[in-house]
Amino acid sequence: MWMPIKRPVTMPPELPLAVQYAVDAPELPRWRVRRWVQQALLAAARDGLPGPALQRAELTIRFVDADEGRMLNHDFRGRDYATNVLTFEYGIDPEGTARGDVVVCLPALQREAQEQQKPLLHHAAHLVIHGVFHALGYDHETPEDANRMENLETALLATMRIPDPYVA
């Protein structure tokens, strides 16, 4: 079983970040999305990913409508609905560069925030962070992995004064 290495990290990894908007999302400006991504990278670097230390993350965050979200989820996961966040993880190379694309379906995000009675920005922060963690290799396929990922998300969100998203 892999055990995380708690690394003393003070600066987030280098971040070439593209934020794309296929929908109008004025409440989610690039500076805000960048801040969430940087915090996720810093938390993951401190958590200690397997392999080389995370030095750089080349990421794209794309906000889409329900049609694009549904098409991507259908084409890549075989599921015929627009999911809230979809991540394409390309791995971490031996030099410590992670690459990935995170797609957030804005209508699903908005609907879920309303249904769960959460502020939109809280839910958006959670989904972006969740997607970034997936891009870095975290998953929730086993109960152990899910617990690790959820604990990391919850601790990071708490530093932003965002309540635990997994509590009903």
PDB file of C-alpha atoms in Angstrom:
ATOM      1  CA  MET A   1       0.000   0.000   0.000  1.00  0.00           C
ATOM      2  CA  TRP A   2       1.301   3.437  -0.941  1.00  0.00           C
ATOM      3  CA  MET A   3       1.780   5.866   1.929  1.00  0.00           C
ATOM      4  CA  PRO A   4       1.826   9.615   1.349  1.00  0.00           C
ATOM      5  CA  ILE A   5       4.973  11.559   2.073  1.00  0.00           C
ATOM      6  CA  LYS A   6       4.205  14.813   3.843  1.00  0.00           C
ATOM      7  CA  ARG A   7       6.534  17.260   2.114  1.00  0.00           C
ATOM      8  CA  PRO A   8       7.407  20.729   3.447  1.00  0.00           C
ATOM      9  CA  VAL A   9       6.076  22.818   0.554  1.00  0.00           C
ATOM     10  CA  THR A  10       5.627  26.571   0.735  1.00  0.00           C
ATOM     11  CA  MET A  11       5.168  27.499  -2.915  1.00  0.00           C
ATOM     12  CA  PRO A  12       2.691  25.892  -5.273  1.00  0.00           C
ATOM     13  CA  PRO A  13       4.081  24.145  -8.327  1.00  0.00           C
ATOM     14  CA  GLU A  14       4.517  26.212 -11.495  1.00  0.00           C
ATOM     15  CA  LEU A  15       1.141  26.597 -13.187  1.00  0.00           C
ATOM     16  CA  PRO A  16       0.584  27.242 -16.868  1.00  0.00           C
ATOM     17  CA  LEU A  17      -3.234  27.409 -16.697  1.00  0.00           C
ATOM     18  CA  ALA A  18      -5.792  27.919 -19.441  1.00  0.00           C
ATOM     19  CA  VAL A  19      -9.312  28.819 -18.354  1.00  0.00           C
ATOM     20  CA  GLN A  20     -11.845  28.453 -21.160  1.00  0.00           C
ATOM     21  CA  TYR A  21     -15.435  29.628 -21.205  1.00  0.00           C
ATOM     22  CA  ALA A  22     -17.865  27.982 -23.634  1.00  0.00           C
ATOM     23  CA  VAL A  23     -20.596  29.611 -21.505  1.00  0.00           C
ATOM     24  CA  ASP A  24     -20.956  32.981 -19.833  1.00  0.00           C
ATOM     25  CA  ALA A  25     -19.717  32.683 -16.237  1.00  0.00           C
ATOM     26  CA  PRO A  26     -18.989  36.172 -14.855  1.00  0.00           C
ATOM     27  CA  GLU A  27     -19.050  34.845 -11.266  1.00  0.00           C
ATOM     28  CA  LEU A  28     -16.105  32.582 -12.121  1.00  0.00           C
ATOM     29  CA  PRO A  29     -13.351  34.911 -13.352  1.00  0.00           C
ATOM     30  CA  ARG A  30      -9.935  33.521 -14.259  1.00  0.00           C
ATOM     31  CA  TRP A  31      -8.254  34.993 -11.169  1.00  0.00           C
ATOM     32  CA  ARG A  32     -10.672  33.143  -8.877  1.00  0.00           C
ATOM     33  CA  VAL A  33     -10.312  29.829 -10.727  1.00  0.00           C
ATOM     34  CA  ARG A  34      -6.509  30.223 -10.717  1.00  0.00           C
ATOM     35  CA  ARG A  35      -6.548  30.762  -6.949  1.00  0.00           C
ATOM     36  CA  TRP A  36      -8.544  27.543  -6.401  1.00  0.00           C
ATOM     37  CA  VAL A  37      -6.236  25.570  -8.691  1.00  0.00           C
ATOM     38  CA  GLN A  38      -3.102  26.934  -6.983  1.00  0.00           C
ATOM     39  CA  GLN A  39      -4.460  25.980  -3.574  1.00  0.00           C
ATOM     40  CA  ALA A  40      -5.261  22.462  -4.806  1.00  0.00           C
ATOM     41  CA  LEU A  41      -1.754  22.068  -6.226  1.00  0.00           C
ATOM     42  CA  LEU A  42      -0.173  23.251  -3.000  1.00  0.00           C
ATOM     43  CA  ALA A  43      -2.314  20.851  -0.938  1.00  0.00           C
ATOM     44  CA  ALA A  44      -1.454  17.926  -3.235  1.00  0.00           C
ATOM     45  CA  ALA A  45       2.257  18.786  -3.193  1.00  0.00           C
ATOM     46  CA  ARG A  46       2.169  18.802   0.607  1.00  0.00           C
ATOM     47  CA  ASP A  47       0.188  15.560   0.684  1.00  0.00           C
ATOM     48  CA  GLY A  48       2.924  13.820  -1.259  1.00  0.00           C
ATOM     49  CA  LEU A  49       1.944  12.219  -4.523  1.00  0.00           C
ATOM     50  CA  PRO A  50       3.615   8.966  -5.572  1.00  0.00           C
ATOM     51  CA  GLY A  51       6.660   9.420  -7.770  1.00  0.00           C
ATOM     52  CA  PRO A  52       8.633  12.609  -8.247  1.00  0.00           C
ATOM     53  CA  ALA A  53       7.718  15.773  -6.362  1.00  0.00           C
ATOM     54  CA  LEU A  54       5.128  17.847  -8.205  1.00  0.00           C
ATOM     55  CA  GLN A  55       7.063  20.682  -9.875  1.00  0.00           C
ATOM     56  CA  ARG A  56       4.650  21.918 -12.534  1.00  0.00           C
ATOM     57  CA  ALA A  57       1.036  21.457 -13.589  1.00  0.00           C
ATOM     58  CA  GLU A  58      -0.128  22.200 -17.119  1.00  0.00           C
ATOM     59  CA  LEU A  59      -3.892  22.370 -16.791  1.00  0.00           C
ATOM     60  CA  THR A  60      -6.966  23.565 -18.630  1.00  0.00           C
ATOM     61  CA  ILE A  61     -10.216  24.327 -16.837  1.00  0.00           C
ATOM     62  CA  ARG A  62     -13.159  24.579 -19.260  1.00  0.00           C
ATOM     63  CA  PHE A  63     -16.677  25.711 -18.347  1.00  0.00           C
ATOM     64  CA  VAL A  64     -19.281  24.222 -20.686  1.00  0.00           C
ATOM     65  CA  ASP A  65     -23.025  24.073 -21.284  1.00  0.00           C
ATOM     66  CA  ALA A  66     -25.172  20.974 -20.776  1.00  0.00           C
ATOM     67  CA  ASP A  67     -24.919  19.863 -24.416  1.00  0.00           C
ATOM     68  CA  GLU A  68     -21.109  19.820 -24.421  1.00  0.00           C
ATOM     69  CA  GLY A  69     -21.014  18.274 -20.952  1.00  0.00           C
ATOM     70  CA  ARG A  70     -23.383  15.516 -22.039  1.00  0.00           C
ATOM     71  CA  MET A  71     -21.466  14.857 -25.278  1.00  0.00           C
ATOM     72  CA  LEU A  72     -18.120  14.583 -23.474  1.00  0.00           C
ATOM     73  CA  ASN A  73     -19.530  12.342 -20.756  1.00  0.00           C
ATOM     74  CA  HIS A  74     -21.181  10.141 -23.393  1.00  0.00           C
ATOM     75  CA  ASP A  75     -18.142   9.962 -25.680  1.00  0.00           C
ATOM     76  CA  PHE A  76     -15.533   9.332 -22.990  1.00  0.00           C
ATOM     77  CA  ARG A  77     -17.449   7.576 -20.206  1.00  0.00           C
ATOM     78  CA  GLY A  78     -20.426   6.055 -22.024  1.00  0.00           C
ATOM     79  CA  ARG A  79     -22.900   7.913 -19.813  1.00  0.00           C
ATOM     80  CA  ASP A  80     -25.696   9.883 -21.446  1.00  0.00           C
ATOM     81  CA  TYR A  81     -26.002  12.897 -19.144  1.00  0.00           C
ATOM     82  CA  ALA A  82     -24.069  16.038 -18.358  1.00  0.00           C
ATOM     83  CA  THR A  83     -21.991  15.352 -15.257  1.00  0.00           C
ATOM     84  CA  ASN A  84     -20.870  18.198 -13.001  1.00  0.00           C
ATOM     85  CA  VAL A  85     -17.104  17.757 -13.501  1.00  0.00           C
ATOM     86  CA  LEU A  86     -15.164  15.560 -15.886  1.00  0.00           C
ATOM     87  CA  THR A  87     -11.392  15.227 -15.697  1.00  0.00           C
ATOM     88  CA  PHE A  88      -8.946  14.008 -18.300  1.00  0.00           C
ATOM     89  CA  GLU A  89      -5.758  13.004 -16.501  1.00  0.00           C
ATOM     90  CA  TYR A  90      -2.615  12.600 -18.602  1.00  0.00           C
ATOM     91  CA  GLY A  91      -0.277  11.648 -15.767  1.00  0.00           C
ATOM     92  CA  ILE A  92       2.807  13.074 -14.099  1.00  0.00           C
ATOM     93  CA  ASP A  93       6.053  12.730 -16.039  1.00  0.00           C
ATOM     94  CA  PRO A  94       9.414  11.804 -14.434  1.00  0.00           C
ATOM     95  CA  GLU A  95      10.336  15.503 -14.118  1.00  0.00           C
ATOM     96  CA  GLY A  96       7.257  16.157 -11.966  1.00  0.00           C
ATOM     97  CA  THR A  97       4.982  17.809 -14.554  1.00  0.00           C
ATOM     98  CA  ALA A  98       1.304  16.890 -14.301  1.00  0.00           C
ATOM     99  CA  ARG A  99      -1.005  17.458 -17.240  1.00  0.00           C
ATOM    100  CA  GLY A 100      -4.781  17.393 -17.367  1.00  0.00           C
ATOM    101  CA  ASP A 101      -8.025  18.943 -18.530  1.00  0.00           C
ATOM    102  CA  VAL A 102     -10.942  19.642 -16.207  1.00  0.00           C
ATOM    103  CA  VAL A 103     -14.397  20.253 -17.681  1.00  0.00           C
ATOM    104  CA  VAL A 104     -17.061  21.819 -15.449  1.00  0.00           C
ATOM    105  CA  CYS A 105     -20.654  21.796 -16.660  1.00  0.00           C
ATOM    106  CA  LEU A 106     -22.013  25.144 -15.503  1.00  0.00           C
ATOM    107  CA  PRO A 107     -25.729  24.193 -15.614  1.00  0.00           C
ATOM    108  CA  ALA A 108     -25.048  21.059 -13.525  1.00  0.00           C
ATOM    109  CA  LEU A 109     -22.978  23.142 -11.086  1.00  0.00           C
ATOM    110  CA  GLN A 110     -25.751  25.730 -10.768  1.00  0.00           C
ATOM    111  CA  ARG A 111     -28.505  23.121 -10.383  1.00  0.00           C
ATOM    112  CA  GLU A 112     -26.591  21.163  -7.733  1.00  0.00           C
ATOM    113  CA  ALA A 113     -25.715  24.279  -5.746  1.00  0.00           C
ATOM    114  CA  GLN A 114     -29.386  25.248  -5.687  1.00  0.00           C
ATOM    115  CA  GLU A 115     -30.603  21.725  -4.824  1.00  0.00           C
ATOM    116  CA  GLN A 116     -28.006  21.360  -2.066  1.00  0.00           C
ATOM    117  CA  GLN A 117     -28.622  24.915  -0.835  1.00  0.00           C
ATOM    118  CA  LYS A 118     -24.943  25.826  -1.171  1.00  0.00           C
ATOM    119  CA  PRO A 119     -23.493  29.121  -2.346  1.00  0.00           C
ATOM    120  CA  LEU A 120     -22.550  28.801  -6.011  1.00  0.00           C
ATOM    121  CA  LEU A 121     -18.939  29.810  -5.352  1.00  0.00           C
ATOM    122  CA  HIS A 122     -18.557  27.180  -2.637  1.00  0.00           C
ATOM    123  CA  HIS A 123     -19.769  24.432  -4.951  1.00  0.00           C
ATOM    124  CA  ALA A 124     -17.700  25.773  -7.847  1.00  0.00           C
ATOM    125  CA  ALA A 125     -14.556  25.813  -5.693  1.00  0.00           C
ATOM    126  CA  HIS A 126     -15.223  22.230  -4.628  1.00  0.00           C
ATOM    127  CA  LEU A 127     -15.769  20.967  -8.192  1.00  0.00           C
ATOM    128  CA  VAL A 128     -12.669  22.733  -9.546  1.00  0.00           C
ATOM    129  CA  ILE A 129     -10.533  21.390  -6.691  1.00  0.00           C
ATOM    130  CA  HIS A 130     -12.037  17.905  -7.096  1.00  0.00           C
ATOM    131  CA  GLY A 131     -11.252  17.975 -10.808  1.00  0.00           C
ATOM    132  CA  VAL A 132      -7.686  19.182 -10.225  1.00  0.00           C
ATOM    133  CA  PHE A 133      -7.088  16.391  -7.706  1.00  0.00           C
ATOM    134  CA  HIS A 134      -8.270  13.893 -10.332  1.00  0.00           C
ATOM    135  CA  ALA A 135      -5.861  15.484 -12.838  1.00  0.00           C
ATOM    136  CA  LEU A 136      -3.074  14.834 -10.322  1.00  0.00           C
ATOM    137  CA  GLY A 137      -3.963  11.157 -10.018  1.00  0.00           C
ATOM    138  CA  TYR A 138      -6.278  11.082  -7.008  1.00  0.00           C
ATOM    139  CA  ASP A 139      -9.408   8.975  -7.380  1.00  0.00           C
ATOM    140  CA  HIS A 140     -12.245   7.527  -5.354  1.00  0.00           C
ATOM    141  CA  GLU A 141     -12.402   4.007  -6.771  1.00  0.00           C
ATOM    142  CA  THR A 142     -11.813   2.330  -3.414  1.00  0.00           C
ATOM    143  CA  PRO A 143     -13.091   3.381   0.015  1.00  0.00           C
ATOM    144  CA  GLU A 144      -9.492   4.142   1.094  1.00  0.00           C
ATOM    145  CA  ASP A 145      -8.851   6.318  -1.960  1.00  0.00           C
ATOM    146  CA  ALA A 146     -12.207   8.061  -1.575  1.00  0.00           C
ATOM    147  CA  ASN A 147     -11.506   8.781   2.088  1.00  0.00           C
ATOM    148  CA  ARG A 148      -8.064  10.197   1.282  1.00  0.00           C
ATOM    149  CA  MET A 149      -9.361  12.414  -1.518  1.00  0.00           C
ATOM    150  CA  GLU A 150     -12.404  13.628   0.434  1.00  0.00           C
ATOM    151  CA  ASN A 151     -10.293  14.400   3.513  1.00  0.00           C
ATOM    152  CA  LEU A 152      -7.842  16.400   1.415  1.00  0.00           C
ATOM    153  CA  GLU A 153     -10.680  18.308  -0.271  1.00  0.00           C
ATOM    154  CA  THR A 154     -12.457  18.971   3.016  1.00  0.00           C
ATOM    155  CA  ALA A 155      -9.295  20.222   4.733  1.00  0.00           C
ATOM    156  CA  LEU A 156      -8.443  22.519   1.824  1.00  0.00           C
ATOM    157  CA  LEU A 157     -11.980  23.898   1.569  1.00  0.00           C
ATOM    158  CA  ALA A 158     -11.978  24.554   5.328  1.00  0.00           C
ATOM    159  CA  THR A 159      -8.963  26.859   4.855  1.00  0.00           C
ATOM    160  CA  MET A 160     -11.195  28.829   2.470  1.00  0.00           C
ATOM    161  CA  ARG A 161     -14.026  28.880   5.022  1.00  0.00           C
ATOM    162  CA  ILE A 162     -16.107  26.544   2.866  1.00  0.00           C
ATOM    163  CA  PRO A 163     -18.067  23.909   4.802  1.00  0.00           C
ATOM    164  CA  ASP A 164     -17.509  20.201   4.270  1.00  0.00           C
ATOM    165  CA  PRO A 165     -19.228  19.422   0.957  1.00  0.00           C
ATOM    166  CA  TYR A 166     -19.763  15.801   1.944  1.00  0.00           C
ATOM    167  CA  VAL A 167     -21.981  16.600   4.919  1.00  0.00           C
ATOM    168  CA  ALA A 168     -25.686  16.570   4.026  1.00  0.00           C
TER     169      ALA A 168
END
